Amino acid sequence: MKEKLRLKLLRAEEENKKPEETGGASSPEALNAHKQSPFKIWLIRAGVKISPLVYGAAATLASVFAGYIGLSLGIVLCLFITCACAQYLFIGYLEERALKRRKQVIPHLAPFIDGLASALSTGFNLEGAVVQAAQGVPPGLLRTELNRVVNALNQGLTIKEAVGVLRDQISGREVTSLVVSLGLFSTMGGHVLEPFRRLARKIRQSP
């Protein structure tokens, strides 16, 4: 009973914060990102907040226009420029943005995991521990995405579904490992915290 009251208070505190601090209510797109197409998830991980159809059309038009400019230099060069622009806009540009977002998250991921393990060790259940650890993350991309997870929990999603939102928002094996660990912990009802601490150490040691 005490644990339920503590979780309720933590959630109420998160809900009472300003939208800019909590990242606002999770949008249907964010909560259902795992149901989106691979290209849509790719755009989400890159932080591109437009639909795949609009982005695809804009990237295609930009590539064709670049090729048209090079048409005076020959058809071969025209095709090369068109293909090079399309490859960059559909792959290279999105990969660069996703990597940049990942680099913003990694420095704060290990401290979050430490806070999660600490909260679990003091008696919080997994949902309460995630809420508690998220409050200790400084403002930034990771805090925003963790607030999405907290909002998802408040809306009734299971811990496995809620943390899946984080994996769809941020790319990288570190985030994937955390999501898998949380999912296994919730499914198996684990009490051993060493896997979380080991993951935090591994993240700190990674280049």
PDB file of C-alpha atoms in Angstrom:
ATOM      1  CA  MET A   1       0.000   0.000   0.000  1.00  0.00           C
ATOM      2  CA  LYS A   2       2.819   2.330   0.884  1.00  0.00           C
ATOM      3  CA  GLU A   3       4.507   1.618  -2.456  1.00  0.00           C
ATOM      4  CA  LYS A   4       1.313   2.381  -4.394  1.00  0.00           C
ATOM      5  CA  LEU A   5       0.915   5.689  -2.570  1.00  0.00           C
ATOM      6  CA  ARG A   6       4.525   6.619  -3.268  1.00  0.00           C
ATOM      7  CA  LEU A   7       4.142   5.855  -6.999  1.00  0.00           C
ATOM      8  CA  LYS A   8       0.901   7.841  -7.121  1.00  0.00           C
ATOM      9  CA  LEU A   9       2.579  10.877  -5.582  1.00  0.00           C
ATOM     10  CA  LEU A  10       5.497  10.680  -7.997  1.00  0.00           C
ATOM     11  CA  ARG A  11       3.171  10.483 -10.975  1.00  0.00           C
ATOM     12  CA  ALA A  12       1.104  13.399  -9.675  1.00  0.00           C
ATOM     13  CA  GLU A  13       4.277  15.470  -9.385  1.00  0.00           C
ATOM     14  CA  GLU A  14       5.206  14.715 -12.997  1.00  0.00           C
ATOM     15  CA  GLU A  15       1.701  15.610 -14.214  1.00  0.00           C
ATOM     16  CA  ASN A  16       1.758  18.967 -12.403  1.00  0.00           C
ATOM     17  CA  LYS A  17       4.961  20.106 -14.114  1.00  0.00           C
ATOM     18  CA  LYS A  18       4.893  22.570 -17.000  1.00  0.00           C
ATOM     19  CA  PRO A  19       4.613  21.070 -20.517  1.00  0.00           C
ATOM     20  CA  GLU A  20       8.051  22.334 -21.537  1.00  0.00           C
ATOM     21  CA  GLU A  21       9.597  20.560 -18.529  1.00  0.00           C
ATOM     22  CA  THR A  22       7.883  17.234 -18.982  1.00  0.00           C
ATOM     23  CA  GLY A  23       7.926  17.137 -22.755  1.00  0.00           C
ATOM     24  CA  GLY A  24       4.121  17.355 -22.829  1.00  0.00           C
ATOM     25  CA  ALA A  25       1.681  14.514 -23.221  1.00  0.00           C
ATOM     26  CA  SER A  26       2.924  11.728 -25.404  1.00  0.00           C
ATOM     27  CA  SER A  27       1.476  12.021 -28.863  1.00  0.00           C
ATOM     28  CA  PRO A  28      -0.374   9.076 -30.402  1.00  0.00           C
ATOM     29  CA  GLU A  29       2.464   8.815 -32.932  1.00  0.00           C
ATOM     30  CA  ALA A  30       5.073   8.495 -30.182  1.00  0.00           C
ATOM     31  CA  LEU A  31       3.080   5.963 -28.162  1.00  0.00           C
ATOM     32  CA  ASN A  32       2.361   3.878 -31.257  1.00  0.00           C
ATOM     33  CA  ALA A  33       5.787   4.313 -32.868  1.00  0.00           C
ATOM     34  CA  HIS A  34       6.447   0.582 -32.620  1.00  0.00           C
ATOM     35  CA  LYS A  35       3.485   0.064 -34.979  1.00  0.00           C
ATOM     36  CA  GLN A  36       4.831   2.475 -37.606  1.00  0.00           C
ATOM     37  CA  SER A  37       6.703   1.597 -40.767  1.00  0.00           C
ATOM     38  CA  PRO A  38      10.497   1.202 -40.592  1.00  0.00           C
ATOM     39  CA  PHE A  39      10.966   4.464 -42.507  1.00  0.00           C
ATOM     40  CA  LYS A  40       8.655   6.306 -40.090  1.00  0.00           C
ATOM     41  CA  ILE A  41      10.701   4.994 -37.124  1.00  0.00           C
ATOM     42  CA  TRP A  42      13.876   6.050 -38.953  1.00  0.00           C
ATOM     43  CA  LEU A  43      12.488   9.585 -39.253  1.00  0.00           C
ATOM     44  CA  ILE A  44      11.493   9.586 -35.566  1.00  0.00           C
ATOM     45  CA  ARG A  45      14.981   8.497 -34.489  1.00  0.00           C
ATOM     46  CA  ALA A  46      16.439  11.266 -36.631  1.00  0.00           C
ATOM     47  CA  GLY A  47      14.146  13.805 -34.974  1.00  0.00           C
ATOM     48  CA  VAL A  48      12.357  14.624 -38.239  1.00  0.00           C
ATOM     49  CA  LYS A  49       8.800  15.564 -37.309  1.00  0.00           C
ATOM     50  CA  ILE A  50       7.090  15.304 -40.678  1.00  0.00           C
ATOM     51  CA  SER A  51       5.308  12.404 -42.305  1.00  0.00           C
ATOM     52  CA  PRO A  52       7.252   9.894 -44.438  1.00  0.00           C
ATOM     53  CA  LEU A  53       5.164  10.891 -47.473  1.00  0.00           C
ATOM     54  CA  VAL A  54       6.054  14.575 -47.158  1.00  0.00           C
ATOM     55  CA  TYR A  55       9.723  13.901 -46.451  1.00  0.00           C
ATOM     56  CA  GLY A  56       9.960  11.388 -49.294  1.00  0.00           C
ATOM     57  CA  ALA A  57       8.357  13.793 -51.758  1.00  0.00           C
ATOM     58  CA  ALA A  58      10.591  16.691 -50.684  1.00  0.00           C
ATOM     59  CA  ALA A  59      13.761  14.589 -50.824  1.00  0.00           C
ATOM     60  CA  THR A  60      12.837  13.222 -54.247  1.00  0.00           C
ATOM     61  CA  LEU A  61      12.085  16.667 -55.663  1.00  0.00           C
ATOM     62  CA  ALA A  62      15.340  18.064 -54.250  1.00  0.00           C
ATOM     63  CA  SER A  63      17.309  15.178 -55.798  1.00  0.00           C
ATOM     64  CA  VAL A  64      15.641  15.578 -59.194  1.00  0.00           C
ATOM     65  CA  PHE A  65      16.205  19.338 -59.107  1.00  0.00           C
ATOM     66  CA  ALA A  66      19.895  18.859 -58.287  1.00  0.00           C
ATOM     67  CA  GLY A  67      20.170  16.409 -61.172  1.00  0.00           C
ATOM     68  CA  TYR A  68      18.414  18.823 -63.503  1.00  0.00           C
ATOM     69  CA  ILE A  69      20.973  21.510 -62.686  1.00  0.00           C
ATOM     70  CA  GLY A  70      23.748  19.099 -63.683  1.00  0.00           C
ATOM     71  CA  LEU A  71      21.987  18.070 -66.895  1.00  0.00           C
ATOM     72  CA  SER A  72      23.999  20.603 -68.897  1.00  0.00           C
ATOM     73  CA  LEU A  73      27.137  18.650 -67.976  1.00  0.00           C
ATOM     74  CA  GLY A  74      25.809  15.427 -69.442  1.00  0.00           C
ATOM     75  CA  ILE A  75      23.189  12.764 -68.776  1.00  0.00           C
ATOM     76  CA  VAL A  76      25.627  10.529 -66.885  1.00  0.00           C
ATOM     77  CA  LEU A  77      26.581  13.276 -64.460  1.00  0.00           C
ATOM     78  CA  CYS A  78      22.926  14.230 -64.136  1.00  0.00           C
ATOM     79  CA  LEU A  79      22.005  10.698 -63.055  1.00  0.00           C
ATOM     80  CA  PHE A  80      24.984  10.522 -60.718  1.00  0.00           C
ATOM     81  CA  ILE A  81      24.044  13.783 -58.978  1.00  0.00           C
ATOM     82  CA  THR A  82      20.415  12.698 -58.659  1.00  0.00           C
ATOM     83  CA  CYS A  83      21.331   9.335 -57.126  1.00  0.00           C
ATOM     84  CA  ALA A  84      23.963  10.864 -54.814  1.00  0.00           C
ATOM     85  CA  CYS A  85      21.520  13.463 -53.506  1.00  0.00           C
ATOM     86  CA  ALA A  86      18.810  10.840 -52.995  1.00  0.00           C
ATOM     87  CA  GLN A  87      21.203   8.543 -51.132  1.00  0.00           C
ATOM     88  CA  TYR A  88      22.275  11.351 -48.818  1.00  0.00           C
ATOM     89  CA  LEU A  89      18.770  12.659 -48.106  1.00  0.00           C
ATOM     90  CA  PHE A  90      17.209   9.225 -47.576  1.00  0.00           C
ATOM     91  CA  ILE A  91      20.132   7.585 -45.747  1.00  0.00           C
ATOM     92  CA  GLY A  92      23.152   9.719 -44.905  1.00  0.00           C
ATOM     93  CA  TYR A  93      21.307  12.764 -43.563  1.00  0.00           C
ATOM     94  CA  LEU A  94      18.982  10.685 -41.382  1.00  0.00           C
ATOM     95  CA  GLU A  95      21.860   8.589 -40.040  1.00  0.00           C
ATOM     96  CA  GLU A  96      23.789  11.750 -39.119  1.00  0.00           C
ATOM     97  CA  ARG A  97      20.841  13.176 -37.215  1.00  0.00           C
ATOM     98  CA  ALA A  98      20.115   9.879 -35.438  1.00  0.00           C
ATOM     99  CA  LEU A  99      23.774   9.577 -34.414  1.00  0.00           C
ATOM    100  CA  LYS A 100      23.773  13.162 -33.118  1.00  0.00           C
ATOM    101  CA  ARG A 101      20.697  12.435 -30.974  1.00  0.00           C
ATOM    102  CA  ARG A 102      22.277   9.235 -29.681  1.00  0.00           C
ATOM    103  CA  LYS A 103      25.420  11.129 -28.639  1.00  0.00           C
ATOM    104  CA  GLN A 104      23.261  13.554 -26.656  1.00  0.00           C
ATOM    105  CA  VAL A 105      21.680  10.676 -24.739  1.00  0.00           C
ATOM    106  CA  ILE A 106      24.600   8.345 -23.973  1.00  0.00           C
ATOM    107  CA  PRO A 107      26.367  10.556 -21.363  1.00  0.00           C
ATOM    108  CA  HIS A 108      23.195  10.621 -19.223  1.00  0.00           C
ATOM    109  CA  LEU A 109      22.112   7.019 -19.766  1.00  0.00           C
ATOM    110  CA  ALA A 110      24.466   5.382 -17.239  1.00  0.00           C
ATOM    111  CA  PRO A 111      23.505   7.797 -14.408  1.00  0.00           C
ATOM    112  CA  PHE A 112      19.842   7.086 -15.187  1.00  0.00           C
ATOM    113  CA  ILE A 113      20.469   3.344 -14.887  1.00  0.00           C
ATOM    114  CA  ASP A 114      22.300   3.929 -11.590  1.00  0.00           C
ATOM    115  CA  GLY A 115      19.287   5.863 -10.321  1.00  0.00           C
ATOM    116  CA  LEU A 116      16.973   3.102 -11.519  1.00  0.00           C
ATOM    117  CA  ALA A 117      18.954   0.426  -9.665  1.00  0.00           C
ATOM    118  CA  SER A 118      19.103   2.598  -6.555  1.00  0.00           C
ATOM    119  CA  ALA A 119      15.330   3.136  -6.577  1.00  0.00           C
ATOM    120  CA  LEU A 120      14.708  -0.583  -7.034  1.00  0.00           C
ATOM    121  CA  SER A 121      17.031  -1.378  -4.148  1.00  0.00           C
ATOM    122  CA  THR A 122      15.039   0.929  -1.838  1.00  0.00           C
ATOM    123  CA  GLY A 123      11.761  -0.881  -2.507  1.00  0.00           C
ATOM    124  CA  PHE A 124      10.208   0.830  -5.505  1.00  0.00           C
ATOM    125  CA  ASN A 125       8.514  -1.392  -8.040  1.00  0.00           C
ATOM    126  CA  LEU A 126       9.774  -1.111 -11.618  1.00  0.00           C
ATOM    127  CA  GLU A 127       7.268   1.549 -12.695  1.00  0.00           C
ATOM    128  CA  GLY A 128       8.003   3.676  -9.637  1.00  0.00           C
ATOM    129  CA  ALA A 129      11.746   3.222 -10.091  1.00  0.00           C
ATOM    130  CA  VAL A 130      11.556   4.472 -13.695  1.00  0.00           C
ATOM    131  CA  VAL A 131       9.582   7.537 -12.597  1.00  0.00           C
ATOM    132  CA  GLN A 132      12.002   8.216  -9.750  1.00  0.00           C
ATOM    133  CA  ALA A 133      15.135   7.768 -11.896  1.00  0.00           C
ATOM    134  CA  ALA A 134      13.718   9.951 -14.683  1.00  0.00           C
ATOM    135  CA  GLN A 135      13.412  12.853 -12.225  1.00  0.00           C
ATOM    136  CA  GLY A 136      17.168  12.733 -11.674  1.00  0.00           C
ATOM    137  CA  VAL A 137      18.039  13.162 -15.357  1.00  0.00           C
ATOM    138  CA  PRO A 138      19.022  16.754 -16.273  1.00  0.00           C
ATOM    139  CA  PRO A 139      16.916  18.626 -18.862  1.00  0.00           C
ATOM    140  CA  GLY A 140      17.686  17.539 -22.390  1.00  0.00           C
ATOM    141  CA  LEU A 141      16.824  14.943 -24.981  1.00  0.00           C
ATOM    142  CA  LEU A 142      16.957  11.925 -22.658  1.00  0.00           C
ATOM    143  CA  ARG A 143      14.787  13.660 -20.048  1.00  0.00           C
ATOM    144  CA  THR A 144      12.245  14.540 -22.728  1.00  0.00           C
ATOM    145  CA  GLU A 145      12.079  10.971 -24.001  1.00  0.00           C
ATOM    146  CA  LEU A 146      11.916   9.531 -20.466  1.00  0.00           C
ATOM    147  CA  ASN A 147       9.008  11.870 -19.770  1.00  0.00           C
ATOM    148  CA  ARG A 148       7.273  10.243 -22.727  1.00  0.00           C
ATOM    149  CA  VAL A 149       7.783   6.901 -20.996  1.00  0.00           C
ATOM    150  CA  VAL A 150       6.388   8.279 -17.718  1.00  0.00           C
ATOM    151  CA  ASN A 151       3.387   9.739 -19.551  1.00  0.00           C
ATOM    152  CA  ALA A 152       2.831   6.404 -21.259  1.00  0.00           C
ATOM    153  CA  LEU A 153       2.807   4.675 -17.855  1.00  0.00           C
ATOM    154  CA  ASN A 154       0.313   7.255 -16.604  1.00  0.00           C
ATOM    155  CA  GLN A 155      -1.907   6.458 -19.579  1.00  0.00           C
ATOM    156  CA  GLY A 156      -1.998   2.809 -18.591  1.00  0.00           C
ATOM    157  CA  LEU A 157       0.658   1.234 -20.822  1.00  0.00           C
ATOM    158  CA  THR A 158       2.688  -1.611 -19.374  1.00  0.00           C
ATOM    159  CA  ILE A 159       6.345  -1.000 -18.554  1.00  0.00           C
ATOM    160  CA  LYS A 160       7.355  -3.073 -21.574  1.00  0.00           C
ATOM    161  CA  GLU A 161       5.175  -1.015 -23.920  1.00  0.00           C
ATOM    162  CA  ALA A 162       6.214   2.284 -22.350  1.00  0.00           C
ATOM    163  CA  VAL A 163       9.971   1.726 -22.585  1.00  0.00           C
ATOM    164  CA  GLY A 164       9.461   0.534 -26.159  1.00  0.00           C
ATOM    165  CA  VAL A 165       8.690   4.183 -26.922  1.00  0.00           C
ATOM    166  CA  LEU A 166      12.245   5.072 -25.852  1.00  0.00           C
ATOM    167  CA  ARG A 167      13.768   2.493 -28.190  1.00  0.00           C
ATOM    168  CA  ASP A 168      11.771   3.839 -31.127  1.00  0.00           C
ATOM    169  CA  GLN A 169      12.797   7.416 -30.352  1.00  0.00           C
ATOM    170  CA  ILE A 170      16.548   6.877 -29.859  1.00  0.00           C
ATOM    171  CA  SER A 171      18.792   4.555 -31.859  1.00  0.00           C
ATOM    172  CA  GLY A 172      21.786   2.653 -30.483  1.00  0.00           C
ATOM    173  CA  ARG A 173      22.629  -0.645 -28.838  1.00  0.00           C
ATOM    174  CA  GLU A 174      22.828   0.999 -25.403  1.00  0.00           C
ATOM    175  CA  VAL A 175      19.180   2.039 -25.453  1.00  0.00           C
ATOM    176  CA  THR A 176      18.157  -1.303 -26.928  1.00  0.00           C
ATOM    177  CA  SER A 177      20.013  -3.148 -24.157  1.00  0.00           C
ATOM    178  CA  LEU A 178      18.285  -1.038 -21.501  1.00  0.00           C
ATOM    179  CA  VAL A 179      14.846  -1.646 -23.011  1.00  0.00           C
ATOM    180  CA  VAL A 180      15.467  -5.402 -23.234  1.00  0.00           C
ATOM    181  CA  SER A 181      16.711  -5.503 -19.627  1.00  0.00           C
ATOM    182  CA  LEU A 182      13.660  -3.622 -18.365  1.00  0.00           C
ATOM    183  CA  GLY A 183      11.349  -5.874 -20.361  1.00  0.00           C
ATOM    184  CA  LEU A 184      12.930  -9.033 -18.974  1.00  0.00           C
ATOM    185  CA  PHE A 185      12.926  -7.619 -15.445  1.00  0.00           C
ATOM    186  CA  SER A 186       9.201  -6.843 -15.644  1.00  0.00           C
ATOM    187  CA  THR A 187       8.265 -10.124 -17.317  1.00  0.00           C
ATOM    188  CA  MET A 188      10.272 -12.398 -15.031  1.00  0.00           C
ATOM    189  CA  GLY A 189       9.655 -10.400 -11.866  1.00  0.00           C
ATOM    190  CA  GLY A 190      13.362 -10.144 -11.188  1.00  0.00           C
ATOM    191  CA  HIS A 191      14.988  -8.732  -8.096  1.00  0.00           C
ATOM    192  CA  VAL A 192      18.648  -8.972  -9.116  1.00  0.00           C
ATOM    193  CA  LEU A 193      20.082  -5.528  -9.835  1.00  0.00           C
ATOM    194  CA  GLU A 194      23.512  -6.585 -11.065  1.00  0.00           C
ATOM    195  CA  PRO A 195      22.461  -6.677 -14.767  1.00  0.00           C
ATOM    196  CA  PHE A 196      21.541  -2.985 -14.567  1.00  0.00           C
ATOM    197  CA  ARG A 197      24.770  -2.059 -12.809  1.00  0.00           C
ATOM    198  CA  ARG A 198      26.763  -4.109 -15.325  1.00  0.00           C
ATOM    199  CA  LEU A 199      25.011  -2.337 -18.193  1.00  0.00           C
ATOM    200  CA  ALA A 200      25.822   1.073 -16.650  1.00  0.00           C
ATOM    201  CA  ARG A 201      29.492   0.119 -16.373  1.00  0.00           C
ATOM    202  CA  LYS A 202      29.552  -1.121 -19.958  1.00  0.00           C
ATOM    203  CA  ILE A 203      28.029   2.128 -21.230  1.00  0.00           C
ATOM    204  CA  ARG A 204      30.629   4.187 -19.347  1.00  0.00           C
ATOM    205  CA  GLN A 205      33.431   2.098 -20.836  1.00  0.00           C
ATOM    206  CA  SER A 206      32.139   2.285 -24.410  1.00  0.00           C
ATOM    207  CA  PRO A 207      33.886   4.824 -26.679  1.00  0.00           C
TER     208      PRO A 207
END
